[in-house]
Short mmCIF file of C-alpha atoms and ligand atoms in Angstrom, two decimals:
data_model
loop_
_atom_site.label_atom_id
_atom_site.label_comp_id
_atom_site.label_asym_id
_atom_site.label_seq_id
_atom_site.Cartn_x
_atom_site.Cartn_y
_atom_site.Cartn_z
CA MET A 1 -41.82 7.26 -3.62
CA VAL A 2 -38.78 8.37 -0.17
CA LYS A 3 -39.05 6.69 3.17
CA SER A 4 -37.61 8.05 6.19
CA ARG A 5 -35.85 6.19 8.39
CA SER A 6 -38.11 7.10 11.60
CA TYR A 7 -40.91 5.55 8.98
CA LEU A 8 -38.79 2.72 8.50
CA ALA A 9 -38.19 2.20 11.96
CA ALA A 10 -41.86 2.56 12.95
CA LEU A 11 -42.72 -0.17 10.54
CA ILE A 12 -40.01 -2.62 11.87
CA PHE A 13 -41.71 -2.59 15.80
CA ALA A 14 -45.09 -2.82 13.95
CA LEU A 15 -46.44 -5.53 15.60
CA PRO A 16 -50.31 -5.85 14.49
CA ALA A 17 -52.27 -8.86 14.29
CA LEU A 18 -52.91 -9.44 10.35
CA TYR A 19 -50.41 -10.76 8.53
CA PRO A 20 -51.11 -12.14 5.64
CA ASN A 21 -47.71 -13.55 4.05
CA GLY A 22 -46.77 -16.04 6.55
CA ALA A 23 -44.18 -15.69 9.26
CA SER A 24 -40.84 -15.34 7.45
CA GLY A 25 -42.93 -13.94 4.39
CA GLN A 26 -42.99 -10.89 2.81
CA CYS A 27 -43.90 -7.70 5.11
CA GLY A 28 -43.29 -4.84 2.76
CA GLY A 29 -41.53 -2.66 0.68
CA LEU A 30 -42.41 -0.51 -2.81
CA PRO A 31 -44.74 0.70 -2.61
CA LEU A 32 -45.71 -0.29 0.91
CA THR A 33 -49.46 -1.34 1.58
CA GLU A 34 -51.06 -1.61 4.06
CA SER A 35 -49.87 -5.53 4.58
CA ALA A 36 -46.02 -4.14 5.66
CA VAL A 37 -46.70 -5.84 8.66
CA CYS A 38 -44.84 -8.77 10.78
CA PRO A 39 -46.75 -11.30 13.17
CA GLU A 40 -45.96 -11.73 16.70
CA GLY A 41 -41.96 -11.88 17.75
CA SER A 42 -40.81 -11.34 14.06
CA VAL A 43 -39.39 -7.63 12.64
CA CYS A 44 -40.07 -6.61 9.69
CA VAL A 45 -35.91 -6.33 8.15
CA PRO A 46 -36.25 -4.41 4.68
CA SER A 47 -33.62 -6.87 3.12
CA ASP A 48 -33.77 -4.05 -0.24
CA ILE A 49 -35.82 -1.07 -0.53
CA SER A 50 -38.47 -2.94 -2.14
CA TYR A 51 -38.68 -6.44 -0.37
CA PHE A 52 -38.80 -6.36 3.57
CA GLN A 53 -39.49 -9.70 5.12
CA SER A 54 -40.22 -10.75 8.43
CA LEU A 55 -37.52 -12.15 9.85
CA PRO A 56 -37.61 -14.57 14.10
CA GLY A 57 -36.85 -12.04 16.86
CA THR A 58 -37.20 -8.55 17.94
CA ASN A 59 -34.18 -7.68 19.10
CA ILE A 60 -33.39 -4.56 16.87
CA PRO A 61 -33.13 -2.04 18.86
CA LEU A 62 -34.85 1.19 17.84
CA SER A 63 -30.75 3.51 18.32
CA SER A 64 -28.84 1.23 15.80
CA PRO A 65 -28.51 1.89 11.70
CA ILE A 66 -31.46 -0.17 9.20
CA HIS A 67 -29.55 -2.75 8.33
CA LEU A 68 -30.33 -3.66 5.21
CA ALA A 69 -27.71 -6.60 4.85
CA VAL A 70 -29.64 -9.36 5.14
CA GLY A 71 -30.58 -10.65 1.51
CA THR A 72 -28.35 -8.81 -0.75
CA PRO A 73 -25.97 -10.08 -2.92
CA THR A 74 -22.31 -10.55 -2.23
CA THR A 75 -21.73 -10.82 -5.92
CA PRO A 76 -17.99 -9.98 -6.85
CA PRO A 77 -17.44 -8.02 -9.86
CA SER A 78 -16.58 -9.73 -12.96
CA LYS A 79 -12.41 -11.23 -13.48
CA ALA A 80 -13.19 -10.43 -17.57
CA VAL A 81 -12.71 -6.96 -17.18
CA GLY A 82 -10.98 -4.49 -14.80
CA LYS A 83 -7.36 -6.01 -14.00
CA LEU A 84 -5.75 -3.37 -14.78
CA PRO A 85 -6.89 0.56 -14.66
CA ALA A 86 -8.77 1.82 -16.89
CA LEU A 87 -7.61 4.24 -19.42
CA GLY A 88 -10.18 6.43 -21.74
CA TRP A 89 -12.13 9.62 -21.84
CA ASN A 90 -15.26 10.43 -20.18
CA THR A 91 -17.79 13.43 -21.64
CA TRP A 92 -18.06 15.04 -17.54
CA ASN A 93 -14.75 17.73 -17.52
CA ALA A 94 -14.48 18.70 -21.09
CA TYR A 95 -18.64 18.68 -21.54
CA ARG A 96 -20.32 18.99 -18.28
CA CYS A 97 -24.04 17.82 -19.27
CA ASP A 98 -23.21 19.76 -22.71
CA ILE A 99 -23.55 16.20 -24.88
CA SER A 100 -23.84 14.75 -28.25
CA GLU A 101 -23.83 11.58 -30.19
CA GLU A 102 -21.65 14.35 -32.39
CA LYS A 103 -19.49 14.79 -29.77
CA ILE A 104 -18.90 10.99 -28.57
CA LEU A 105 -18.03 9.82 -31.53
CA ALA A 106 -15.69 12.79 -32.01
CA ALA A 107 -13.54 11.55 -29.04
CA ALA A 108 -14.01 8.08 -30.24
CA ARG A 109 -12.07 9.44 -33.39
CA SER A 110 -9.80 10.75 -32.55
CA PHE A 111 -9.02 8.02 -29.89
CA VAL A 112 -8.06 6.48 -33.28
CA SER A 113 -5.96 9.68 -35.75
CA LEU A 114 -4.46 10.96 -32.52
CA GLY A 115 -2.32 7.71 -31.28
CA LEU A 116 -4.04 7.06 -28.39
CA ARG A 117 -6.09 3.26 -29.09
CA GLU A 118 -2.73 2.35 -30.15
CA ALA A 119 -1.20 3.78 -26.81
CA GLY A 120 -3.84 1.32 -25.30
CA TYR A 121 -7.27 3.73 -24.61
CA GLU A 122 -10.58 1.73 -24.89
CA TYR A 123 -12.68 3.37 -22.68
CA VAL A 124 -15.02 6.09 -24.54
CA ASN A 125 -17.52 7.05 -21.60
CA ILE A 126 -21.13 8.90 -21.52
CA ASP A 127 -21.03 10.42 -17.56
CA ASP A 128 -24.43 12.51 -16.76
CA CYS A 129 -27.63 13.63 -18.23
CA TRP A 130 -28.12 11.37 -21.11
CA ALA A 131 -31.01 10.79 -20.92
CA LEU A 132 -34.63 11.96 -20.31
CA LEU A 133 -35.46 13.65 -17.30
CA GLU A 134 -38.56 10.43 -16.53
CA ARG A 135 -38.47 6.60 -17.34
CA ASP A 136 -40.99 4.85 -19.77
CA PRO A 137 -44.42 5.12 -17.75
CA HIS A 138 -44.96 1.24 -18.59
CA THR A 139 -41.50 -0.32 -18.83
CA LYS A 140 -40.23 2.22 -16.52
CA GLU A 141 -36.73 1.73 -18.48
CA GLN A 142 -34.33 5.20 -19.27
CA ILE A 143 -34.68 6.51 -22.51
CA PRO A 144 -32.01 8.15 -24.31
CA ASP A 145 -32.28 11.99 -24.91
CA PRO A 146 -33.77 12.11 -28.64
CA ILE A 147 -32.05 15.03 -28.80
CA LYS A 148 -28.77 14.93 -27.83
CA PHE A 149 -29.05 10.89 -29.04
CA PRO A 150 -30.82 11.38 -32.53
CA ASN A 151 -30.17 7.60 -33.40
CA GLY A 152 -30.44 6.20 -29.93
CA ILE A 153 -27.39 4.60 -27.43
CA LYS A 154 -26.81 1.71 -29.22
CA ALA A 155 -25.96 3.44 -32.64
CA VAL A 156 -23.40 5.20 -30.46
CA ALA A 157 -21.87 2.63 -28.90
CA ASP A 158 -21.41 0.42 -32.30
CA GLU A 159 -19.67 2.75 -34.24
CA ILE A 160 -17.45 3.15 -30.90
CA HIS A 161 -17.06 -0.93 -31.36
CA SER A 162 -16.45 -0.65 -35.02
CA LEU A 163 -13.87 1.48 -33.93
CA ASP A 164 -12.48 -1.46 -32.04
CA LEU A 165 -13.21 0.73 -28.47
CA LYS A 166 -15.28 0.09 -26.01
CA ILE A 167 -18.24 1.67 -24.40
CA GLY A 168 -19.05 3.27 -20.97
CA ILE A 169 -22.85 4.62 -19.39
CA TYR A 170 -23.40 6.66 -16.22
CA GLY A 171 -25.39 5.52 -13.61
CA ASP A 172 -27.13 6.61 -9.66
CA ALA A 173 -27.06 4.73 -6.56
CA GLY A 174 -30.10 7.55 -5.79
CA THR A 175 -33.67 8.39 -6.74
CA GLU A 176 -31.75 10.84 -9.22
CA THR A 177 -28.59 11.15 -11.03
CA CYS A 178 -26.36 13.84 -9.75
CA ALA A 179 -27.64 16.07 -12.20
CA GLY A 180 -31.71 15.45 -11.47
CA TYR A 181 -31.82 12.01 -14.74
CA PRO A 182 -33.76 9.46 -13.29
CA GLY A 183 -31.01 6.98 -10.33
CA SER A 184 -31.32 3.11 -10.44
CA LEU A 185 -31.75 2.77 -6.96
CA GLY A 186 -35.13 -0.16 -7.16
CA TYR A 187 -34.26 -0.63 -10.65
CA GLU A 188 -31.36 -1.94 -11.00
CA ALA A 189 -32.23 -4.80 -13.27
CA ILE A 190 -34.01 -2.87 -15.44
CA ASP A 191 -31.29 -0.81 -15.98
CA ALA A 192 -28.62 -3.25 -15.73
CA ALA A 193 -30.67 -4.89 -18.46
CA THR A 194 -31.03 -1.91 -20.66
CA TRP A 195 -27.36 -1.54 -20.91
CA ALA A 196 -26.99 -4.63 -21.43
CA SER A 197 -28.73 -4.61 -24.91
CA TRP A 198 -26.98 -1.93 -25.56
CA ASP A 199 -23.69 -3.36 -25.46
CA ILE A 200 -21.94 -1.05 -22.78
CA ASP A 201 -18.84 -2.31 -21.94
CA TYR A 202 -18.37 -0.16 -18.21
CA LEU A 203 -20.76 1.55 -15.49
CA LYS A 204 -19.43 4.71 -13.42
CA TYR A 205 -21.67 4.38 -11.03
CA ASP A 206 -22.69 7.30 -8.79
CA ASN A 207 -23.53 8.50 -5.84
CA CYS A 208 -26.08 11.77 -5.62
CA ASN A 209 -29.65 11.50 -4.18
CA VAL A 210 -29.86 8.72 -1.66
CA PRO A 211 -32.82 8.59 0.34
CA ASP A 212 -32.08 8.85 4.30
CA HIS A 213 -31.99 5.76 5.20
CA TRP A 214 -29.99 4.38 2.69
CA ASN A 215 -26.92 6.24 3.55
CA ASP A 216 -24.25 5.86 6.43
CA ASP A 217 -24.65 8.28 9.86
CA ARG A 218 -21.89 5.83 11.24
CA ALA A 219 -20.04 2.57 11.03
CA PRO A 220 -22.67 -0.80 10.32
CA PRO A 221 -23.42 -2.96 12.97
CA ASP A 222 -20.58 -5.07 12.66
CA GLY A 223 -17.89 -2.98 11.91
CA ASP A 224 -17.36 -3.77 7.67
CA TRP A 225 -18.11 -1.37 5.88
CA TYR A 226 -19.01 -3.35 3.44
CA ASN A 227 -22.13 -4.23 4.83
CA SER A 228 -23.09 -0.64 5.51
CA ASN A 229 -26.33 1.28 3.30
CA SER A 230 -23.68 2.79 0.70
CA ALA A 231 -21.78 -0.48 -0.05
CA ILE A 232 -25.09 -2.07 -0.19
CA ARG A 233 -26.41 0.16 -2.79
CA PHE A 234 -23.57 -0.53 -4.78
CA ARG A 235 -23.88 -4.14 -4.47
CA ARG A 236 -27.04 -3.90 -5.65
CA MET A 237 -25.75 -3.04 -8.78
CA GLY A 238 -23.15 -5.19 -8.97
CA ALA A 239 -24.98 -8.22 -8.75
CA ALA A 240 -27.57 -6.53 -11.78
CA ILE A 241 -24.88 -5.97 -13.69
CA ALA A 242 -23.17 -9.51 -13.32
CA ASP A 243 -24.53 -11.59 -15.95
CA ASN A 244 -23.86 -8.68 -18.32
CA ASP A 245 -22.31 -9.48 -21.48
CA PRO A 246 -19.99 -7.95 -22.59
CA PRO A 247 -18.97 -7.57 -18.76
CA MET A 248 -18.78 -4.62 -17.36
CA GLN A 249 -16.25 -2.83 -15.88
CA TYR A 250 -17.68 -1.05 -12.59
CA ASP A 251 -16.21 2.43 -10.72
CA LEU A 252 -18.18 2.73 -7.65
CA CYS A 253 -18.09 7.18 -7.63
CA ILE A 254 -18.72 7.13 -4.14
CA TRP A 255 -15.88 9.93 -3.44
CA GLY A 256 -14.08 7.71 -0.78
CA ASP A 257 -17.07 7.77 1.25
CA ALA A 258 -18.00 4.74 3.58
CA HIS A 259 -14.75 3.53 3.83
CA VAL A 260 -14.72 2.67 0.26
CA TRP A 261 -11.52 1.01 -0.54
CA THR A 262 -11.90 -1.26 2.66
CA TRP A 263 -14.46 -2.92 0.39
CA GLY A 264 -14.21 -2.01 -2.98
CA ALA A 265 -12.74 -4.63 -4.55
CA ARG A 266 -15.13 -6.98 -3.05
CA VAL A 267 -18.25 -4.87 -5.00
CA GLY A 268 -16.11 -3.18 -8.19
CA HIS A 269 -13.06 -2.56 -10.46
CA SER A 270 -12.34 0.89 -8.83
CA TRP A 271 -13.93 3.16 -7.03
CA ARG A 272 -13.17 7.07 -6.45
CA MET A 273 -11.60 8.22 -3.31
CA ALA A 274 -12.47 11.93 -3.15
CA GLY A 275 -14.86 14.22 -4.52
CA ASP A 276 -14.46 16.14 -7.78
CA SER A 277 -11.52 17.37 -9.43
CA THR A 278 -10.99 20.39 -10.89
CA PRO A 279 -8.24 21.98 -12.89
CA THR A 280 -5.59 22.68 -10.19
CA TRP A 281 -2.30 22.24 -8.41
CA GLU A 282 -3.98 22.20 -5.31
CA TYR A 283 -6.39 19.57 -6.84
CA ILE A 284 -3.94 17.63 -7.95
CA LYS A 285 -1.55 17.64 -4.78
CA SER A 286 -4.70 17.43 -2.65
CA ILE A 287 -6.04 13.89 -4.11
CA MET A 288 -2.00 12.65 -3.94
CA SER A 289 -2.26 13.11 -0.32
CA ILE A 290 -5.69 11.12 0.59
CA ASN A 291 -4.32 8.70 -1.75
CA VAL A 292 -1.16 7.85 -0.72
CA ALA A 293 -2.96 7.21 2.82
CA HIS A 294 -4.67 4.75 0.29
CA LEU A 295 -2.59 2.45 -1.51
CA SER A 296 -2.04 -0.99 0.28
CA SER A 297 -5.95 -1.07 -1.42
CA VAL A 298 -4.63 -1.36 -4.46
CA ASP A 299 -3.93 -4.52 -7.25
CA PHE A 300 -4.88 -6.03 -10.10
CA PHE A 301 -8.51 -5.32 -10.10
CA SER A 302 -8.39 -3.08 -7.30
CA HIS A 303 -8.14 0.56 -8.39
CA ASN A 304 -8.27 3.76 -6.48
CA ASP A 305 -9.94 6.14 -9.21
CA MET A 306 -7.86 9.68 -7.94
CA ASP A 307 -10.72 10.99 -10.55
CA MET A 308 -10.67 12.34 -14.35
CA MET A 309 -8.00 13.64 -16.23
CA GLU A 310 -7.99 17.67 -16.01
CA ILE A 311 -4.87 17.82 -18.70
CA GLY A 312 -6.35 20.63 -21.18
CA ASN A 313 -8.16 22.00 -19.19
CA GLY A 314 -7.97 25.58 -17.26
CA ASN A 315 -4.90 27.25 -16.37
CA LEU A 316 -2.59 24.25 -15.34
CA THR A 317 0.62 24.44 -16.81
CA ILE A 318 2.75 21.75 -18.67
CA GLU A 319 4.90 20.84 -16.03
CA GLU A 320 1.67 20.48 -13.71
CA GLU A 321 0.21 18.20 -17.01
CA ARG A 322 3.05 15.97 -16.89
CA THR A 323 2.51 15.61 -12.68
CA HIS A 324 -0.89 15.06 -13.41
CA PHE A 325 -0.23 11.97 -15.82
CA ALA A 326 2.44 11.25 -14.20
CA VAL A 327 1.21 10.54 -10.64
CA TRP A 328 -2.62 8.65 -11.47
CA ALA A 329 0.14 6.23 -13.66
CA PHE A 330 2.25 5.42 -11.03
CA MET A 331 -0.63 5.62 -8.56
CA LYS A 332 -2.44 2.92 -10.53
CA SER A 333 -5.35 4.94 -10.81
CA PRO A 334 -7.90 4.47 -13.57
CA ILE A 335 -7.13 7.42 -16.63
CA LEU A 336 -9.82 8.50 -18.10
CA LEU A 337 -8.88 11.84 -20.61
CA GLY A 338 -11.49 14.82 -19.84
CA THR A 339 -10.77 17.66 -22.07
CA ASP A 340 -12.00 18.10 -26.13
CA LEU A 341 -9.19 16.02 -27.41
CA ALA A 342 -9.31 17.65 -30.52
CA ALA A 343 -7.78 21.00 -29.09
CA LEU A 344 -4.58 18.97 -27.46
CA SER A 345 -0.96 20.88 -27.86
CA PRO A 346 1.28 18.08 -29.90
CA GLU A 347 2.91 18.83 -26.58
CA GLU A 348 -0.37 17.35 -24.30
CA VAL A 349 -0.66 15.09 -26.83
CA GLU A 350 3.18 13.57 -26.35
CA ILE A 351 2.47 13.53 -22.31
CA ILE A 352 -0.83 11.69 -22.13
CA THR A 353 0.67 8.40 -25.23
CA ASN A 354 3.86 8.59 -23.15
CA THR A 355 4.70 4.95 -23.98
CA GLU A 356 6.60 3.79 -21.11
CA LEU A 357 4.07 5.58 -17.97
CA ILE A 358 1.43 4.37 -19.67
CA ALA A 359 3.41 0.51 -19.58
CA PHE A 360 4.21 1.40 -15.34
CA LEU A 361 0.21 1.56 -15.16
CA GLN A 362 -1.19 -1.02 -17.50
CA ASP A 363 2.19 -3.82 -16.40
CA THR A 364 0.63 -7.69 -16.38
CA THR A 365 2.79 -8.81 -13.92
CA GLU A 366 3.23 -6.40 -11.11
CA GLY A 367 -0.24 -4.72 -9.39
CA LYS A 368 1.12 -2.56 -6.89
CA PRO A 369 1.48 1.09 -7.64
CA ALA A 370 4.74 3.13 -6.44
CA LEU A 371 5.01 4.27 -2.83
CA PRO A 372 6.45 6.64 -0.55
CA PHE A 373 9.52 6.91 1.33
CA THR A 374 11.65 10.04 2.47
CA PRO A 375 14.98 9.79 2.50
CA PRO A 376 17.08 9.99 4.99
CA ASN A 377 18.73 13.80 4.17
CA SER A 378 15.59 15.26 2.76
CA ILE A 379 12.59 16.47 4.56
CA SER A 380 8.96 14.51 4.07
CA THR A 381 6.57 16.61 2.73
CA ASP A 382 2.14 16.60 2.42
CA PRO A 383 2.10 14.80 -0.04
CA PRO A 384 5.39 13.17 -0.26
CA GLN A 385 7.88 13.40 -2.96
CA PHE A 386 9.87 10.68 -4.17
CA TYR A 387 8.33 7.58 -5.00
CA SER A 388 9.29 3.89 -6.00
CA GLY A 389 7.76 1.16 -7.60
CA ARG A 390 8.22 -2.14 -9.28
CA SER A 391 6.85 -3.46 -13.01
CA ALA A 392 8.17 -5.97 -15.22
CA LYS A 393 11.05 -3.77 -16.65
CA GLY A 394 12.77 -3.11 -13.21
CA ILE A 395 12.67 -0.36 -10.29
CA HIS A 396 11.20 2.79 -11.03
CA VAL A 397 11.54 6.08 -9.27
CA PHE A 398 8.99 9.09 -9.17
CA ILE A 399 9.85 12.14 -7.58
CA VAL A 400 7.98 14.81 -7.88
CA ASN A 401 8.60 18.58 -7.20
CA THR A 402 5.75 19.73 -4.88
CA ASN A 403 7.62 22.83 -4.25
CA ASP A 404 7.07 26.03 -6.32
CA GLU A 405 10.91 27.55 -7.41
CA PRO A 406 12.88 24.77 -9.14
CA THR A 407 14.77 22.00 -7.08
CA THR A 408 17.46 19.67 -7.02
CA PHE A 409 17.06 16.18 -5.78
CA GLU A 410 19.41 13.85 -4.60
CA LEU A 411 18.65 10.12 -5.02
CA ASP A 412 21.13 7.99 -3.46
CA PHE A 413 20.81 4.65 -4.46
CA ALA A 414 21.25 2.69 -1.81
CA GLU A 415 18.23 4.75 -0.07
CA VAL A 416 15.84 3.48 -2.46
CA PRO A 417 12.92 1.06 -1.28
CA GLY A 418 14.51 -2.42 -2.99
CA LEU A 419 17.14 -0.93 -4.76
CA ASN A 420 20.55 -1.63 -3.11
CA LEU A 421 23.19 -0.54 -5.09
CA SER A 422 26.00 0.94 -5.91
CA SER A 423 26.01 2.03 -9.61
CA ALA A 424 23.06 1.93 -11.35
CA GLY A 425 21.41 3.01 -14.89
CA VAL A 426 19.41 6.09 -15.08
CA HIS A 427 16.46 5.44 -17.86
CA ASP A 428 13.91 8.69 -17.95
CA MET A 429 10.61 7.55 -19.30
CA TRP A 430 9.44 10.65 -20.35
CA THR A 431 12.23 11.08 -22.93
CA SER A 432 12.96 7.02 -23.55
CA THR A 433 16.52 7.95 -23.36
CA ASN A 434 19.83 6.09 -20.60
CA MET A 435 20.70 8.93 -18.50
CA GLY A 436 23.91 7.24 -17.77
CA ILE A 437 25.85 4.88 -15.66
CA PHE A 438 26.10 7.48 -12.10
CA SER A 439 27.54 5.09 -9.00
CA THR A 440 25.29 6.12 -5.63
CA GLY A 441 23.09 8.23 -6.68
CA PHE A 442 22.14 11.19 -9.54
CA ASN A 443 20.26 14.52 -9.26
CA VAL A 444 17.94 15.06 -10.79
CA VAL A 445 16.94 19.25 -11.16
CA LEU A 446 13.18 19.76 -11.53
CA ALA A 447 11.32 22.34 -12.23
CA ALA A 448 8.55 24.06 -10.44
CA HIS A 449 5.88 21.27 -9.87
CA ASP A 450 6.90 19.00 -12.56
CA THR A 451 7.83 15.08 -12.14
CA ALA A 452 10.76 13.14 -12.79
CA ALA A 453 10.38 9.14 -14.09
CA LEU A 454 13.49 7.02 -13.81
CA LEU A 455 13.80 3.40 -14.57
CA VAL A 456 16.81 2.34 -12.48
CA THR A 457 18.57 -0.93 -13.20
CA PRO A 458 21.17 -2.35 -11.80
CA VAL A 459 24.41 -2.61 -12.33
CA SER A 460 26.54 -3.99 -9.84
CA GLN A 461 25.23 -5.45 -6.33
CA LYS A 462 26.72 -3.94 -3.33
C1 LIG B 501 -21.04 13.86 -9.58
C2 LIG B 501 -19.58 12.83 -10.05
C3 LIG B 501 -18.73 13.94 -11.15
C4 LIG B 501 -19.83 13.20 -12.34
C5 LIG B 501 -21.23 14.25 -12.05
C6 LIG B 501 -22.43 14.49 -13.11
O1 LIG B 501 -21.57 13.59 -8.22
O2 LIG B 501 -18.60 13.11 -8.98
O3 LIG B 501 -17.32 13.07 -11.57
O4 LIG B 501 -19.87 12.15 -12.89
O5 LIG B 501 -21.30 14.54 -10.54
O6 LIG B 501 -23.50 15.02 -12.26
#
């Protein structure tokens, strides 16, 4: 049952005579009962959806958002997983709700046969629609749909683990998932225990069907969005999965709401930066523009999620697919493929298994993404076209041709941040070939919407 903000506000100011649970005891929760009252001089503060506590004082003004942070866990995410952006696959972009054990295990087997596992892909993730519409009436547990998962989800997990891969599940920090299946708000402990009993390694936690009083129509009173109602919903699940074995990688599917890049790393390992992807060039450009403004949040254990891959979907050109992959890799976003892997062309498989771009994404010594720069003689564009970043191998330059026609880009080594060189060896990461040694700079010709990925190695310092 969803309670409205005004109902809760009324509750905060209720000062009846009867308070059976004492001056600092429980004064309400779910289900709300007649005992939802406070002693005089106290306020009834929801510390979470199921437990409201009497606290001394009367000064929670009606105009403030109901501040649920009191008593909310501050459990940090596991450091046993999630140092590097996740690499894997997810059912949603490929199949939406039309999922099955068969399709998921087929994807897992493709990880092996297409060389994805060898390239570093490990997560096989189930998205929305895996459960029945109702929880078990007695245990309140979520139940896997027996038509889609005739052997249950634990059997799928076992099979995926036997291939030396990991499995992810999907939940929602509201009353229902986006597709209308049971949400986990108020059921965090039960659902975390269910997923742990299946040996789940990864949780994508969505943000649909949130009761009004669990949303944020303004900044939290202390200005720290970690204490926003949205963050608190994700913190509750973070605490519930904290002791799970295996440890869970935790993705907050919060669509860039509640300034998540300012607090996401205190709660999970990655967080969505915007609404859902589409297999279009417009989407690739728009999420680049959004993400460049927040790249300072990205580091080990801290990843802005640009959403799942669309390679293999829609009508993206091969150049757009190369850019899609390269940008996600150099901005250090999780890369979760989202297509029927068996239908990928050899050229597409080559893109997604590119060893050098994956090495940049998964570098264990440099956690920062490549950052944009604007060479003095070029115009600044939105999104930017030039990026540079460091890996264990040295300095990389990425040039994205966002223009709709072939373009020649002039790269002057002296203008690349961190690279004050007179001559340099230029190496093409796409083809793993050394292109030669160049003095002062290098010209790159790029087809419309294509991306150059270069390693630039000093030959002589200025
Ligand atoms: C959306 C989410 C998608 C997918 C979908 C499932 O909110 O952004 O990635 O998970 O829900 O219903």
